[in-house]
Short mmCIF file of C-alpha atoms in Angstrom, two decimals:
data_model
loop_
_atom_site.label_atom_id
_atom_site.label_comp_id
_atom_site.label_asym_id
_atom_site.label_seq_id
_atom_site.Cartn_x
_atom_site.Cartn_y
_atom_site.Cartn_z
CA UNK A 1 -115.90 119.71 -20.76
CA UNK A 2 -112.76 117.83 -20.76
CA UNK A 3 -111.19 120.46 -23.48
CA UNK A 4 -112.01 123.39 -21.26
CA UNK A 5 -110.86 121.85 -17.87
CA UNK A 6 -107.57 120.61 -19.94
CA UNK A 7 -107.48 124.44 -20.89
CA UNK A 8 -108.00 126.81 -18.05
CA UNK A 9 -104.77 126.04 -16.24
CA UNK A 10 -102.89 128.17 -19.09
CA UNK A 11 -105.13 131.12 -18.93
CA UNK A 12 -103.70 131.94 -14.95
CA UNK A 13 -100.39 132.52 -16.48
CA UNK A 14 -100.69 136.51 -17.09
CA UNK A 15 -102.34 137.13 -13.72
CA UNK A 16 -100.19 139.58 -11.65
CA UNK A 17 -100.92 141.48 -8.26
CA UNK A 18 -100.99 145.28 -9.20
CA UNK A 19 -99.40 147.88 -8.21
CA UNK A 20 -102.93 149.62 -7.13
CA UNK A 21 -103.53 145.84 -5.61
CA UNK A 22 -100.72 145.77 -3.70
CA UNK A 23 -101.24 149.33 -2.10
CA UNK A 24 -104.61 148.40 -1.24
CA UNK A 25 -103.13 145.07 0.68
CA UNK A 26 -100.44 147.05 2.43
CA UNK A 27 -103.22 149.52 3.62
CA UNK A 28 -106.07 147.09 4.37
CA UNK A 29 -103.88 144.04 5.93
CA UNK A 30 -100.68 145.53 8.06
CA UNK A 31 -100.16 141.93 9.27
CA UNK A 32 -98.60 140.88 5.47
CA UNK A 33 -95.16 141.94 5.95
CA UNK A 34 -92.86 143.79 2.75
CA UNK A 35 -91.53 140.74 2.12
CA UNK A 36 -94.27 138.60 1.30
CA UNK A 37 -96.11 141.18 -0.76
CA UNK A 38 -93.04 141.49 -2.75
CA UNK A 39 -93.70 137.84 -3.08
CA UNK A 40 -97.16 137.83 -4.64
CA UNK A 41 -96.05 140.61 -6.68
CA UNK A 42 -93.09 138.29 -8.57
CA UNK A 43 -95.87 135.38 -8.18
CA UNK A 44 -96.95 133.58 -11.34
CA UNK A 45 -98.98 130.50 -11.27
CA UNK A 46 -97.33 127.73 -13.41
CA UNK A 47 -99.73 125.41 -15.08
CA UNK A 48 -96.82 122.80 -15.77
CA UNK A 49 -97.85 121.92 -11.77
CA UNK A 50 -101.19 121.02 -12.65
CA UNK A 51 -102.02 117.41 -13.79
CA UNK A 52 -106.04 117.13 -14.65
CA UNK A 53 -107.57 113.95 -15.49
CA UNK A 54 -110.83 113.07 -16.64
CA UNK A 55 -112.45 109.44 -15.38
CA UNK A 56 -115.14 108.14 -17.16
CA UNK A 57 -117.39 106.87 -15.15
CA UNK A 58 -120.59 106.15 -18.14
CA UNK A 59 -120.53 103.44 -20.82
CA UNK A 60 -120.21 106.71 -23.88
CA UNK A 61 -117.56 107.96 -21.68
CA UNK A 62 -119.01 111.76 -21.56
CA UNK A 63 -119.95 111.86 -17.86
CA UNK A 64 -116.89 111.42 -15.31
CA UNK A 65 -114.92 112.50 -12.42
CA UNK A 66 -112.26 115.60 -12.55
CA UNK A 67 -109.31 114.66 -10.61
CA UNK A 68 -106.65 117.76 -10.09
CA UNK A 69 -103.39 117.14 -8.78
CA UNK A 70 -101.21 120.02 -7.65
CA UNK A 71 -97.64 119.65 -7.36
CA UNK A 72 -94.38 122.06 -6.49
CA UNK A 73 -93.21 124.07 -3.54
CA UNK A 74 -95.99 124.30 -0.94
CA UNK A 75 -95.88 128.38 -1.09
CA UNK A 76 -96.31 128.08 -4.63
CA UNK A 77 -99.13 125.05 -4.53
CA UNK A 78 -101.70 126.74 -1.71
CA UNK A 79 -102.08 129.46 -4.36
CA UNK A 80 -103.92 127.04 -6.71
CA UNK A 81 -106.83 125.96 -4.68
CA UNK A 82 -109.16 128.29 -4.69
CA UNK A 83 -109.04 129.22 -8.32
CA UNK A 84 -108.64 125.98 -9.61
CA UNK A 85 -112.09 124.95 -7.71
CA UNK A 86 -113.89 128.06 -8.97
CA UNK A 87 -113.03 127.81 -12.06
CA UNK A 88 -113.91 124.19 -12.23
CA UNK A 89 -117.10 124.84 -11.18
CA UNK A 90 -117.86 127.23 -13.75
CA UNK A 91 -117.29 125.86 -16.39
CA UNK A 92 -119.05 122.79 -15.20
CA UNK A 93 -122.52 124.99 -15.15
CA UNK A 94 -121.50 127.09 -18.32
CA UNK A 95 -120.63 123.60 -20.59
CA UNK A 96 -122.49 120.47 -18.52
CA UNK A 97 -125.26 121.48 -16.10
CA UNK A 98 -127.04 124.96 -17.72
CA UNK A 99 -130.44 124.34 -16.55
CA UNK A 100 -130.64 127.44 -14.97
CA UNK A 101 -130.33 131.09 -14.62
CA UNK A 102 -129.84 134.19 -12.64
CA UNK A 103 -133.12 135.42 -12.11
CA UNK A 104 -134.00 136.55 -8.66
CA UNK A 105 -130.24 135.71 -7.62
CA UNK A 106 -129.57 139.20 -6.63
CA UNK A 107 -133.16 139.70 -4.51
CA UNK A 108 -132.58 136.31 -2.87
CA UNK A 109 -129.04 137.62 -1.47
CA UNK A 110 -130.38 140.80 -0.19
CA UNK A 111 -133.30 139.02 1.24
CA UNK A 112 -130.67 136.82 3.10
CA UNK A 113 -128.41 139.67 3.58
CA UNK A 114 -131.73 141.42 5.44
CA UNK A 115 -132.82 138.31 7.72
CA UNK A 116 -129.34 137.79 8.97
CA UNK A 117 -128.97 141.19 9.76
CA UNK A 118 -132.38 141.95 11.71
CA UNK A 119 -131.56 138.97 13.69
CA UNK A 120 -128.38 140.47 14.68
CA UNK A 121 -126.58 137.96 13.03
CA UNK A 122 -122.28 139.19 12.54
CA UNK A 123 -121.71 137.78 9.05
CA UNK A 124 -118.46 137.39 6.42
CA UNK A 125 -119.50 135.83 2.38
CA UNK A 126 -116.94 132.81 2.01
CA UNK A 127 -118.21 131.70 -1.11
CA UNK A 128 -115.78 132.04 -3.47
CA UNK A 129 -113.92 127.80 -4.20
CA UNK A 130 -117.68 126.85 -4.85
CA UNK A 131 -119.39 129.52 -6.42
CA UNK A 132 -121.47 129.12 -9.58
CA UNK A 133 -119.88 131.58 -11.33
CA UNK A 134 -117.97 134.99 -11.06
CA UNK A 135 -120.80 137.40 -12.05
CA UNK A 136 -122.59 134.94 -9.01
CA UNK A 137 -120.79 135.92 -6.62
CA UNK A 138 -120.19 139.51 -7.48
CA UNK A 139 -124.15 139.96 -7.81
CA UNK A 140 -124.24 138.32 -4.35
CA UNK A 141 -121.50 140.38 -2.79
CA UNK A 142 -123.18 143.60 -4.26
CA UNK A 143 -126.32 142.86 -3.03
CA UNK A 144 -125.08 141.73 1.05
CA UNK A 145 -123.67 145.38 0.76
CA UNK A 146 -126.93 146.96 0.12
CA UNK A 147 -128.67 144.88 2.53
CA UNK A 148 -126.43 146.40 5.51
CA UNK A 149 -127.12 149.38 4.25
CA UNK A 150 -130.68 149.27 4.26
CA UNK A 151 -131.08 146.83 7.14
CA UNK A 152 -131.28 148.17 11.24
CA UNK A 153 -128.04 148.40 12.68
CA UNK A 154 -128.48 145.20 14.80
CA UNK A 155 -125.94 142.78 13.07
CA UNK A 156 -123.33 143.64 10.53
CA UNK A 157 -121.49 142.17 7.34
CA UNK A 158 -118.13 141.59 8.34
CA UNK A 159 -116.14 141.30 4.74
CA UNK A 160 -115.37 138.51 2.29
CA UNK A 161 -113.19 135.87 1.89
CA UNK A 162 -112.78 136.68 -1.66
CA UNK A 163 -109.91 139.74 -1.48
CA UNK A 164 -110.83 140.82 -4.88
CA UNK A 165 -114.02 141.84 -3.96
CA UNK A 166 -113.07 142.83 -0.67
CA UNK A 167 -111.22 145.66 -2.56
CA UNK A 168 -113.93 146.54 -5.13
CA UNK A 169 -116.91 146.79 -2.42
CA UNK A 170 -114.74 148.36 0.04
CA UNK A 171 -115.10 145.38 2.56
CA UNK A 172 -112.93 143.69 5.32
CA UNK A 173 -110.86 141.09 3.45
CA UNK A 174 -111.46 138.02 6.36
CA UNK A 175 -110.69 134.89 7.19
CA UNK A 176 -108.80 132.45 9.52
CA UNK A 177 -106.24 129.85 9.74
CA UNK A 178 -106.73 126.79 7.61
CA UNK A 179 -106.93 122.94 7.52
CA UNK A 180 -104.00 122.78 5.43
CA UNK A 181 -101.39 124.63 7.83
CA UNK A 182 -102.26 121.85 10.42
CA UNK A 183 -102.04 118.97 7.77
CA UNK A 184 -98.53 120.07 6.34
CA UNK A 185 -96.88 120.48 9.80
CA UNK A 186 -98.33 117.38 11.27
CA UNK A 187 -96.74 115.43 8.26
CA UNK A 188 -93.14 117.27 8.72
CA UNK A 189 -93.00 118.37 12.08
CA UNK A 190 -94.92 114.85 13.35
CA UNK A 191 -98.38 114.19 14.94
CA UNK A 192 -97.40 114.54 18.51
CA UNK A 193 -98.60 117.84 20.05
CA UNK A 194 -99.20 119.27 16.51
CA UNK A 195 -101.11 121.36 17.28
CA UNK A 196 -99.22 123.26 20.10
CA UNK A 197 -96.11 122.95 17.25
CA UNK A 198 -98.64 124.63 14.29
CA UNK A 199 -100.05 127.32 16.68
CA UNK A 200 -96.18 128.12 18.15
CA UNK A 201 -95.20 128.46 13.93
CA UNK A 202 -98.63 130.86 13.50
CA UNK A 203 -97.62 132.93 16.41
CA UNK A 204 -93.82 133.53 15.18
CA UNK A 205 -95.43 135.50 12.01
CA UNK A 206 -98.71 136.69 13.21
CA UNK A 207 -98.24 137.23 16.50
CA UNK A 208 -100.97 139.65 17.42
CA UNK A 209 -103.25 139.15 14.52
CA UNK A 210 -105.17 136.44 12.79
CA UNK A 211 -105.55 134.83 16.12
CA UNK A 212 -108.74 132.62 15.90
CA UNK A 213 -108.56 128.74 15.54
CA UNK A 214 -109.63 125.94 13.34
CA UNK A 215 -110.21 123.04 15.65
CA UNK A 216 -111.28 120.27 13.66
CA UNK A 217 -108.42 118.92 11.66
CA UNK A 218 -107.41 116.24 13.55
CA UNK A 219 -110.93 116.59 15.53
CA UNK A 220 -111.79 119.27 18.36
CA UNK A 221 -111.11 116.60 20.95
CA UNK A 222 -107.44 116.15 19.87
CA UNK A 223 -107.06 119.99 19.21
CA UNK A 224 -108.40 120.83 22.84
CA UNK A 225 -106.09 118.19 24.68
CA UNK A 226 -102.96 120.39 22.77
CA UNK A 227 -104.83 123.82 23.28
CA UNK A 228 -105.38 122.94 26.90
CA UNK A 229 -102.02 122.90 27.42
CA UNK A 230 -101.14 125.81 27.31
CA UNK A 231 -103.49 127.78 29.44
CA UNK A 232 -101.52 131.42 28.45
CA UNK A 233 -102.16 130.62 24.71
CA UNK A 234 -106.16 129.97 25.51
CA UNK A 235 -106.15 133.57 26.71
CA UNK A 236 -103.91 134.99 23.97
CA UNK A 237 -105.81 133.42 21.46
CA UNK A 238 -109.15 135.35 20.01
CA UNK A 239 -111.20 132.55 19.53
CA UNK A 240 -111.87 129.43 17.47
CA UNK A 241 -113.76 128.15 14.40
CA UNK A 242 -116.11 125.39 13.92
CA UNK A 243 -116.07 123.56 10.58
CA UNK A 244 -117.81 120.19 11.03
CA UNK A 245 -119.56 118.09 13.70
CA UNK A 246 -122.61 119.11 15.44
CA UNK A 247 -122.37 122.84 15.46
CA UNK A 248 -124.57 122.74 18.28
CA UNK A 249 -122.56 120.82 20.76
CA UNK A 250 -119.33 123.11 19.76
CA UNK A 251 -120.55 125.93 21.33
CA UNK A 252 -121.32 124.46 25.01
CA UNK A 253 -118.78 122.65 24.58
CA UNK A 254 -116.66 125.74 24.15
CA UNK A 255 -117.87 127.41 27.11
CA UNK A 256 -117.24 124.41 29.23
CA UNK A 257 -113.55 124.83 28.12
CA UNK A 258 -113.04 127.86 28.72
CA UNK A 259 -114.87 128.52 32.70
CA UNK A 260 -112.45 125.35 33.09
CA UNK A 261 -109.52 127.45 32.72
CA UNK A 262 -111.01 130.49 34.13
CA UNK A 263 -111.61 132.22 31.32
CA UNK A 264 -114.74 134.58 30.45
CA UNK A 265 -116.19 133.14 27.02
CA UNK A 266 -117.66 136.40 26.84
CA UNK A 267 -114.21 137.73 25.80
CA UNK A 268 -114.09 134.74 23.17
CA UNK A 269 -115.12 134.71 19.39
CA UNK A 270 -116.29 131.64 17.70
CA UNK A 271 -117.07 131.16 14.02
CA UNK A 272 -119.23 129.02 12.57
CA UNK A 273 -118.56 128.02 9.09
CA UNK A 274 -120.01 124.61 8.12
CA UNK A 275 -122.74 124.31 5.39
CA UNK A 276 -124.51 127.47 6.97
CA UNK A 277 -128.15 128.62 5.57
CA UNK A 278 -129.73 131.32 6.63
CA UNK A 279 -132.06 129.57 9.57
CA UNK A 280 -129.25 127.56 10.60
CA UNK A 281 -127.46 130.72 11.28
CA UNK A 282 -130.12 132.40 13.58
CA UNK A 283 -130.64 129.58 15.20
CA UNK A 284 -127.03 129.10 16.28
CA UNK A 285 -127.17 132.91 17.12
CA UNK A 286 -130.54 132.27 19.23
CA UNK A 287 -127.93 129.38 21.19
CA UNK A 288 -125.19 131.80 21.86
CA UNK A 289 -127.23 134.53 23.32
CA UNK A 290 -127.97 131.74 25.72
CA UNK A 291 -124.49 130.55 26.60
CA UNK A 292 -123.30 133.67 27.02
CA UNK A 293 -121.32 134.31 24.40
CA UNK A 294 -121.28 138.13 22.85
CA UNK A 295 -118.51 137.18 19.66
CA UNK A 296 -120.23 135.08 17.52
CA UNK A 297 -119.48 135.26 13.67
CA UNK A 298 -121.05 133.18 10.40
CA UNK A 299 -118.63 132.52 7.56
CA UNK A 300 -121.73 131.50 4.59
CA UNK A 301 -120.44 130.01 1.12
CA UNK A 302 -122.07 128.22 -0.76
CA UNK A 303 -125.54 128.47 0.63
CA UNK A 304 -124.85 132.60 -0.66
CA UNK A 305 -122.89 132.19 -4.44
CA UNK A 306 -124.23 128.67 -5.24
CA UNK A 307 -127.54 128.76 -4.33
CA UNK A 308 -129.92 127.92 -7.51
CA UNK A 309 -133.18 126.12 -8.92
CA UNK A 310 -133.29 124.76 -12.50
CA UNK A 311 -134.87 126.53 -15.07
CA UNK A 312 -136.78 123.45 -16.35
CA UNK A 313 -138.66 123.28 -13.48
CA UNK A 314 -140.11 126.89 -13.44
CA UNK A 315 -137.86 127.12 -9.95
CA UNK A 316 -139.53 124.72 -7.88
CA UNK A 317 -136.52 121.93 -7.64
CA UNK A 318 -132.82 122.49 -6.77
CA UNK A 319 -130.16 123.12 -9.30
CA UNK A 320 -127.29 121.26 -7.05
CA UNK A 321 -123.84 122.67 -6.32
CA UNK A 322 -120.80 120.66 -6.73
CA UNK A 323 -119.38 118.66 -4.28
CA UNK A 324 -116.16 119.10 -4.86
CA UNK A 325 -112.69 119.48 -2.70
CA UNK A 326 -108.85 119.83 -2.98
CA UNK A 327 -107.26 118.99 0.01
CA UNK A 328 -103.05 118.38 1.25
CA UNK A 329 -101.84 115.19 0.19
CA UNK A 330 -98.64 114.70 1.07
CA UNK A 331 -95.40 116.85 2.04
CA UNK A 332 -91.62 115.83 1.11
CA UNK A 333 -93.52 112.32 0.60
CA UNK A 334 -95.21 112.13 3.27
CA UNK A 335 -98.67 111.58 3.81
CA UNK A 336 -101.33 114.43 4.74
CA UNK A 337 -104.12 113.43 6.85
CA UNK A 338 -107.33 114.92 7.78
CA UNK A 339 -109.87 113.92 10.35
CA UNK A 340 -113.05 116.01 11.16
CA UNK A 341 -115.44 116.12 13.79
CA UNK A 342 -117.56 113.91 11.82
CA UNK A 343 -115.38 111.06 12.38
CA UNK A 344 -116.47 109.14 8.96
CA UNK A 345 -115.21 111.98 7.37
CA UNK A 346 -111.39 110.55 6.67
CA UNK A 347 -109.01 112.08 4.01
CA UNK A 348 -105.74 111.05 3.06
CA UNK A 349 -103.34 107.76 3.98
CA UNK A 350 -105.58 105.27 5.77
CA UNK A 351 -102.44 104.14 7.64
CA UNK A 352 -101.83 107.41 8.67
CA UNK A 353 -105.16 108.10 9.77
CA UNK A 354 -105.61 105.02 12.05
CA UNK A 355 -101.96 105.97 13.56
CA UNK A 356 -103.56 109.25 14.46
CA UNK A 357 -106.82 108.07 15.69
CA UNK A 358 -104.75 105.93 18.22
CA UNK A 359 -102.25 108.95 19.34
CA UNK A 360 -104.84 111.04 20.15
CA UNK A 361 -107.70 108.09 21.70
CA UNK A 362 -110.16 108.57 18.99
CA UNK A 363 -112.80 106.23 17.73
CA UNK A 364 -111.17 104.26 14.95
CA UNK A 365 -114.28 103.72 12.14
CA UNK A 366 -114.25 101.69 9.18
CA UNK A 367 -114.09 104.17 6.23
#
């Protein structure tokens, strides 16, 4: 374990964006500019910015912890993340954990694919940082395709998070704005009114695209009292994302925002994207249908591309995904913070955090 995870940095040193890939991007996604695709085709990853370290945590010293640490221009460092955690995870059930297989894998993500889809469910695959393996998610993928092909036309796959396959299935390649872009210009721009100062920097490069939301970085309550601000950039604005808390409460919750501004939430998208099953899903659909709301999107990871039973026990117990994250730490030396809506949930500086918590009148909790 420890000799493959001390290996696999190396091996991202002869990836290069194609000339076929880049076509395909200019084509597909109009909002990248010339400029920045000329970018990612002079891009190589450096594994020289990749410190890996493995803590023992058992008296032989073969089970541990896997601690990545990420270092070097920010435009350069955000490119790491989602491989690095991928990969990790693969060869954590290829060299640690292989009690299991891929039987059935393929029918159980059509069979998903199918319920979402009769109960008009709009859905996107966003498995890729936790996925059990490549050939995982590429049997999943394959399969979600199928299913809206064979399905009534009531809901509809909307694309992948995974660009890649985006391209080879002939998908939408979606997604929206991230944690991180709030977390690196809170810690150099400064906490006060970040978000108004994040969403002004979105807007000067996408400004009619790529419009939905994250609200939970520094919690929805601190996001809304910035968002609320500005009244014109609520209607500009396509709609928002939900990525921890109760995703029930988000969504009246929503609606309450927007009538209080005058705005139809009909015209509104949200996207729910926390730990989503398949039930979860519909039943979150079921609750819009009743608020009102007529944009309503699931972004499903790991519940699609890392969802397995062990071998061992003939399938009857779960074969348990990783819980693993890389998050922001810290910008020109300064801290990165992140608090969700589940208010426990704390990453980064604990100074920094409590220093938000009191700008923004949140509940400070011991964590």
């Amino acid at each position: 374990m420890v000799h493959l995870v001390d290996l696999f940095p190396t091996e991202f040193t002869d990836l290069t964006l194609t000339q076929q890939e880049r076509q395909w991007l200019h084509k597909t996604c109009p909002y990248f500019k010339p400029a920045y695709l000329s970018f990612l085709a002079s891009y190589r990853y450096k594994p020289e910015q990749v410190r890996i370290t493995f803590v023992p945590v058992s008296a032989d010293g073969l089970l541990g912890n896997v601690e990545i640490q990420v270092c070097g221009p920010w435009t350069e460092t955000i490119l790491w993340e989602v491989p690095l955690m991928a990969t990790l995870s693969e060869c954590f059930f290829h060299s640690v954990d292989v009690d299991w297989n891929y039987d059935n894998q393929e029918q159980a993500a059509y069979i998903k694919g199918r319920s979402l889809l009769e109960a008009g469910c709009i859905f996107s695959e966003f498995g890729t940082r936790r996925r059990r393996s490549y050939h995982t998610q590429d049997l999943v993928v394959g399969a979600l395709v199928r299913a809206s092909r064979d399905a009534p036309k009531k809901g509809r796959l909307s694309g992948t998070s995974n660009v890649h396959f985006a391209q080879k299935y002939d998908l939408t390649p979606i997604g929206t704005i991230a944690h991180e872009w709030f977390m690196g210009v809170a810690a150099i721009k400064g906490y006060e009114n970040t978000h108004s100062t994040s969403l002004d920097l979105w807007e000067a490069v996408y400004s009619d695209s790529l419009l939905v939301a994250l609200t939970d970085t520094f919690t929805t309550s601190a996001f809304f009292k910035d968002f609320t601000a500005d009244p014109e950039r609520v209607q500009k604005w396509r709609g928002l994302r939900q990525d921890s808390g109760d995703p029930f409460a988000f969504g009246p919750r929503v609606k309450e925002m927007y009538e209080s501004l005058g705005i139809d939430p009909r015209r509104k998208a949200i996207i729910y994207s926390d730990s989503l099953s398949v039930d979860k899903a519909i039943q979150l659909q079921g609750q819009a249908k009743e608020l009102g709301f007529e944009q309503v999107s699931y972004g499903i990871g790991t519940f699609f591309t890392n969802d397995f039973h062990t071998a061992s026990s003939g399938g009857t117990e779960k074969s348990k995904a990783l819980n693993i994250v890389i998050k922001l730490s810290s910008v020109n030396n300064k801290p990165c913070v992140k608090i969700s809506d589940d208010i426990t949930k704390n990453t980064g500086d604990q100074a920094t955090v409590e220093y938000v918590k009191r700008l923004y009148n949140l509940n400070i909790v011991d964590t």
